[in-house]
Structure formats: C-alpha cells, structure tokens
Coordinates of C-alpha atoms in Angstrom, one line a residue:
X1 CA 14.1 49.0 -2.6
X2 CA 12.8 49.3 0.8
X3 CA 12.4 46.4 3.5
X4 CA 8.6 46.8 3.1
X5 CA 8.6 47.6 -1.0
X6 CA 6.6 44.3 -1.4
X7 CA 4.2 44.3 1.7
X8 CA 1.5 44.2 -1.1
X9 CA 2.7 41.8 -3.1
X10 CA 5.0 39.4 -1.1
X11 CA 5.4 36.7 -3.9
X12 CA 7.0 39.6 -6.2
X13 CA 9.6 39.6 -3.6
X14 CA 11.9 37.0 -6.0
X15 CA 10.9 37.9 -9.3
X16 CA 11.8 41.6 -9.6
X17 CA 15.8 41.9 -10.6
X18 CA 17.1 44.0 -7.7
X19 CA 18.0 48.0 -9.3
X20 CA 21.2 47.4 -8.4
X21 CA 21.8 43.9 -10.3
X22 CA 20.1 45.0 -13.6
X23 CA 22.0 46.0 -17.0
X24 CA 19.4 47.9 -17.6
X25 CA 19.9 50.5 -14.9
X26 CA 21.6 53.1 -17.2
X27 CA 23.5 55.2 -15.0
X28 CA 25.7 57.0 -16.8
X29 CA 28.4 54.3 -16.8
X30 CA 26.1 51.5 -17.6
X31 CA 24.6 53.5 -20.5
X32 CA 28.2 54.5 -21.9
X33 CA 28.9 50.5 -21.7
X34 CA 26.0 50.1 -23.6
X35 CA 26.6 52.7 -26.6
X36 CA 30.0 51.7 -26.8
X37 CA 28.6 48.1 -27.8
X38 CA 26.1 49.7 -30.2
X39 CA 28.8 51.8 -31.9
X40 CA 31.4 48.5 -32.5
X41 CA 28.1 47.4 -33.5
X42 CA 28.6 49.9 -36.8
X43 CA 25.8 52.2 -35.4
X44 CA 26.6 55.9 -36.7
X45 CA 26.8 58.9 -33.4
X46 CA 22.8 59.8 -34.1
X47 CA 21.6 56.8 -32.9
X48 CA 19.8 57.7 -30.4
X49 CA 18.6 61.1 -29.5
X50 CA 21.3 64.0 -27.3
X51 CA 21.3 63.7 -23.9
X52 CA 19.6 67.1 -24.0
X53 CA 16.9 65.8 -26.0
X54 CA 16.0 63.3 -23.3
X55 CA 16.3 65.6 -20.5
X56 CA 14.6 67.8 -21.8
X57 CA 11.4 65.2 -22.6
X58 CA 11.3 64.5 -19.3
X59 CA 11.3 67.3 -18.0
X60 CA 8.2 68.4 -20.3
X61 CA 6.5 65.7 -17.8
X62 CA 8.2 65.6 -14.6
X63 CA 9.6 69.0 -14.6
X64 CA 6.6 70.6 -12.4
X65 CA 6.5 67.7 -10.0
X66 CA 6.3 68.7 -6.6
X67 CA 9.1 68.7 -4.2
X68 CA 8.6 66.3 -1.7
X69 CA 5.7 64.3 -3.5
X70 CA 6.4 60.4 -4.7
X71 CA 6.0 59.3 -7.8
X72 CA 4.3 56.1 -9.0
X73 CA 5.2 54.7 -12.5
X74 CA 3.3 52.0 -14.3
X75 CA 5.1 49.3 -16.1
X76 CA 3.2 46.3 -18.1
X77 CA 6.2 44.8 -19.8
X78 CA 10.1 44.1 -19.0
X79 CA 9.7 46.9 -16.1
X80 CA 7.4 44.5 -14.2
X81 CA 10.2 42.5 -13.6
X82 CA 13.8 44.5 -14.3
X83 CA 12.8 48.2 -13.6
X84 CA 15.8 49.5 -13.1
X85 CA 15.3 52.2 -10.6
X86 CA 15.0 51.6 -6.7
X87 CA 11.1 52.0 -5.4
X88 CA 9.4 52.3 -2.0
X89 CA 6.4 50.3 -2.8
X90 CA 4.7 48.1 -5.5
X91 CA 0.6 47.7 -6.1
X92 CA -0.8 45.7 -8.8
X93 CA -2.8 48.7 -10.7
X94 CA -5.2 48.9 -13.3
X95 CA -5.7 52.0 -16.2
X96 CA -8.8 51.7 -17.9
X97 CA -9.4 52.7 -21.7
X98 CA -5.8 50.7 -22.4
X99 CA -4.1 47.5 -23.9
X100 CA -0.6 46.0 -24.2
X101 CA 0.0 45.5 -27.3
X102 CA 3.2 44.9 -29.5
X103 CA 3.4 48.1 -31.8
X104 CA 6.7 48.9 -32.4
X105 CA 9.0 47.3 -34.6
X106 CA 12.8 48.1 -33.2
X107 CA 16.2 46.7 -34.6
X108 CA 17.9 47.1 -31.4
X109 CA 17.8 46.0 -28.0
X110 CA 16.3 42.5 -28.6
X111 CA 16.0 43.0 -31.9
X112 CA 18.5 43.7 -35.0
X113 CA 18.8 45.0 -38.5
X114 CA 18.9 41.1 -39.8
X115 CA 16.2 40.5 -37.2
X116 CA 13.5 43.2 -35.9
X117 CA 11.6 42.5 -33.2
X118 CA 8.8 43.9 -31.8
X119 CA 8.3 45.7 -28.7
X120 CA 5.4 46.8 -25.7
X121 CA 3.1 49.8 -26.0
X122 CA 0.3 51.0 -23.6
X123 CA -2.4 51.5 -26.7
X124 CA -5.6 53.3 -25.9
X125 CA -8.5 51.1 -26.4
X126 CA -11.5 48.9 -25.0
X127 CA -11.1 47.5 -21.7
X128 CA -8.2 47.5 -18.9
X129 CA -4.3 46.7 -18.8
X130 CA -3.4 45.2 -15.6
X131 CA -0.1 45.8 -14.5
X132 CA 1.7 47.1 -11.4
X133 CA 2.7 50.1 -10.0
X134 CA 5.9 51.4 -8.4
X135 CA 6.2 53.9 -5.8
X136 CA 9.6 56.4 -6.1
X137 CA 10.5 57.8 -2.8
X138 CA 10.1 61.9 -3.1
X139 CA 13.9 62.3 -2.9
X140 CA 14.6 60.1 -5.9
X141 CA 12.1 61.0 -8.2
X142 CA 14.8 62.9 -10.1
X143 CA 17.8 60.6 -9.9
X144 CA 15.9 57.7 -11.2
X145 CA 13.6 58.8 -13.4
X146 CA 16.7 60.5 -15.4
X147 CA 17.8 56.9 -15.5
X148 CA 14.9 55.4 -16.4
X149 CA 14.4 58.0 -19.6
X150 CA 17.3 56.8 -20.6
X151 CA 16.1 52.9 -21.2
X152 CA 12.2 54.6 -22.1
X153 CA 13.1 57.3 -24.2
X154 CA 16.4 56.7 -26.0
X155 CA 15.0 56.9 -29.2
X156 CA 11.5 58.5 -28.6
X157 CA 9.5 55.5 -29.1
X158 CA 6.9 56.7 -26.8
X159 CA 4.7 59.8 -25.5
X160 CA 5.0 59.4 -21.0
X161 CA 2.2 60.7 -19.5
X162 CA 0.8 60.7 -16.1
X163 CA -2.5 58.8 -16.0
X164 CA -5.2 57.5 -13.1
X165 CA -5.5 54.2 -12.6
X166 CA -6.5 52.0 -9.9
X167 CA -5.2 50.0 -7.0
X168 CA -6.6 47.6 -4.8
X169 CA -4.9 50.3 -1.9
X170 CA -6.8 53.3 -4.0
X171 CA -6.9 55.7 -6.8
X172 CA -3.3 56.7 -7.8
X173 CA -1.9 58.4 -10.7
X174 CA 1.0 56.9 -12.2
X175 CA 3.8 57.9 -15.2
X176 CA 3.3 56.0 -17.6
X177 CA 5.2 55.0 -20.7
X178 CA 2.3 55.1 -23.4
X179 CA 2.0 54.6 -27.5
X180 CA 3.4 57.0 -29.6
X181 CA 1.5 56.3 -33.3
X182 CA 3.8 59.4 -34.8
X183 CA 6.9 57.5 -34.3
X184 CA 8.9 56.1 -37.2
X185 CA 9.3 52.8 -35.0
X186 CA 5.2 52.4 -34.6
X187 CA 3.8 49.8 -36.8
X188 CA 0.5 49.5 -35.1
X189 CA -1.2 46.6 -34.3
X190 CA 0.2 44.1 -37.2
X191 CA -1.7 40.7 -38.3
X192 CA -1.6 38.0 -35.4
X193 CA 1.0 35.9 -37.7
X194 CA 2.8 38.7 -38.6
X195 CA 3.0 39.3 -34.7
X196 CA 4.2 36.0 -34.2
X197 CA 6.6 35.3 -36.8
X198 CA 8.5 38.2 -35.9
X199 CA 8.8 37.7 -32.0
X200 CA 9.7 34.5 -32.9
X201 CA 12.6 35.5 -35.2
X202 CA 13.7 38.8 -33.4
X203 CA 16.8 39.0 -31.6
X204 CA 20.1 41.3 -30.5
X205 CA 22.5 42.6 -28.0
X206 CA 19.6 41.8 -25.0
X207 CA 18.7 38.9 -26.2
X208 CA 15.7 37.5 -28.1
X209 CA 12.1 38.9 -29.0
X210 CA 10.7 35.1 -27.1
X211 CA 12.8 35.4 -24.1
X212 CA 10.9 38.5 -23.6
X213 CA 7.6 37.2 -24.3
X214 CA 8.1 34.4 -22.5
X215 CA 9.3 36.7 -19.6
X216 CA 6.3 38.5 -20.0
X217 CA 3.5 35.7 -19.8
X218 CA 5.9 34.4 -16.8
X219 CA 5.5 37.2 -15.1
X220 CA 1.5 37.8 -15.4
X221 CA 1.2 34.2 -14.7
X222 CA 2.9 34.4 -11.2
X223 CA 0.4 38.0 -10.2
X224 CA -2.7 36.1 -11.9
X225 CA -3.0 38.8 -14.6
X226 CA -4.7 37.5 -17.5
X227 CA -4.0 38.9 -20.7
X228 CA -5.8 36.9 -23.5
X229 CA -3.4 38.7 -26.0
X230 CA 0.2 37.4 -24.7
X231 CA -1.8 34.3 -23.7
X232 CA -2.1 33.7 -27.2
X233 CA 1.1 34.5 -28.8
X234 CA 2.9 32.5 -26.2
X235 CA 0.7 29.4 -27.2
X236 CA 1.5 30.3 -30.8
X237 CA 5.0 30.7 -30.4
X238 CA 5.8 27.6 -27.7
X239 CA 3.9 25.4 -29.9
X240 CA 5.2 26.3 -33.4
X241 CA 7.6 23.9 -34.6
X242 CA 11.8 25.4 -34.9
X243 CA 10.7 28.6 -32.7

C-alpha cells in the first residue's frame, strides 16, 4: 500500500489488514500452508481446481490487460477489509443493477462439512451495491491478481468480470468477483431463516459464518454504507438467543 492509498477514505486507514499481515494473502507459501491443513483435514487432491485451471481463468479476463494500465477491483465482502494484495488507492464505488447477497453454500473456509456456511455474491438485480474500489499499480496487476485468484477462484465459485461503476472521483471500471448461478456451490437466494440459521451455525478452519457477518455490517457501518439486507441478518442473528 502506498503512503497516499487512503487519501479518499482516511478512516479506512485502520481497518484494512495490511497485504502483508493477512493469511489470506496466498502466495504460493501461504496457499501451500493452507492446503496442507485442508488435506490433514481428510480432503482428497481434487479439492480445489489445478493451478492451471486458475491461471488460466484469469487469464480469460485479465489476459488482454494492457501493459502499463492499473487495475481497480471491487470488493463488497471480506476484501473490504483483508484484500490480500497491496493497492495504490481505494474509492468507495458503486455498480448499479447489483446486490450482495449470500448465495453460496461452502463447507470450507468458514464453513465445514458438519457445518456449511454461507458466503458473498455480487447478484444482478434492482438497485446498487455500495462497496469500495481498489486501485493495483500497473506493474502489479499480474503478481497480485495471480494471488488473489487463488482466494477468489479456488473452487470456481464465481464468474470475474470487469464492470462500470461509479466513484465519487469518476466513472471507473473495476474486476469484479460476480455470481456464478451454474456452480454446484450456488444455492441462490435461500429463505431469510434459512439464511440466518445457517450463518449462525457455520464454521471452519477461518473461523465462523457470524464473525464474518459481523465483520461485514462492521465494516459498512464505519464507510456509512447501508445495506438493509446484512442490516437485517445481523439483527436477527445478535438478537437470537444461543447464537
């Protein structure tokens, strides 16, 4: 992160994890750490998908970016506050015709085979998912994204895309990390109670499915983004008795 990365947004200053601090950087030797404790976990080798797989995902959507260009990428869950990869600048940005949402049901990560949890998706839809937008520096486009696939796309759970959205500095268009409804993970948009009852129970080697929504509210709180949806699980969820 540069000196100046939070000139827009000076408050965010403490609450972003610093790339360098965060678990979930996966360089290579943070990501073999990590699939060594999903394998003791009695995970079989196909787990996730081959490292060529990946690659080769991202470079069906980064391959023809332009040499010496930045790149901004949007984030409107656990990125807003550990993303992982280092970043020149940060905006709060809006993309219209999209909604946070938790749509896929994972048993990994925060969640487990005893206890799924759900996770973040950028659905299309009514309206307009505040978030906030991070600028790579054109030299490290490559390096980090590779690294950030790796936490995004280990298993495929989503469809990246580059898509306009607004800033209060301007028009931008960002990468972002949007729904992918032909995944086996995707459940959609479940009952609110069915929602509940399983972030509430979900948990595994990160951690649990309410330390990350309570992370999440948190977070919007302290930018002033309002997001009736988490508003209301976190009610739910902080005020249901044994959760």
């Amino acid at each position: 992160m540069t000196a100046d990365a939070f000139i827009h947004l000076p408050e965010l200053r403490s609450r972003v994890t610093h790339p360098e601090k965060s678990r979930l950087r996966l360089t290579p030797e943070m990501f073999a750490m990590w699939e060594q404790r999903v394998r003791e976990a009695g995970w079989p080798a196909d787990w996730r998908l081959s490292d060529e797989v990946i690659e080769a995902s991202r470079l069906a959507v980064l391959g023809d970016h332009k040499a010496g260009c930045d790149l901004w990428i949007y984030c409107y869950g656990s990125l807003m506050w550990d993303p992982g990869f280092h970043f020149a600048e940060v905006r709060l940005a809006d993309v219209e015709g999209y909604q946070r949402r938790f749509t896929l049901k994972i048993n990994l990560g925060r969640g487990s085979r005893d206890f799924p949890a759900l996770m973040l998706s950028l659905e299309s839809g009514e309206g307009c998912c505040r978030g906030l937008a991070f600028r790579v520096a054109a030299a490290s486009v490559h390096t980090e994204t590779a690294i950030l696939w790796r936490r995004e796309m280990l298993r495929g759970g989503y469809a990246p895309a580059v898509v306009p959205m607004t800033t209060p500095q301007g028009p931008i268009e960002a990468l972002a990390f949007v729904s992918n409804p032909s995944h086996p993970s995707y459940v959609g948009e479940l009952p609110f109670a069915e929602t509940a009852a399983m972030i509430a129970s979900g948990k595994g080697i990160l951690g649990t499915n309410r330390e990350y929504l309570v992370q999440l509210a948190t977070q919007l709180d302290a930018l002033g983004i309002e997001d009736p949806y988490v508003a209301q699980l976190h009610a739910e969820i902080g005020a249901t008795p044994g959760m």
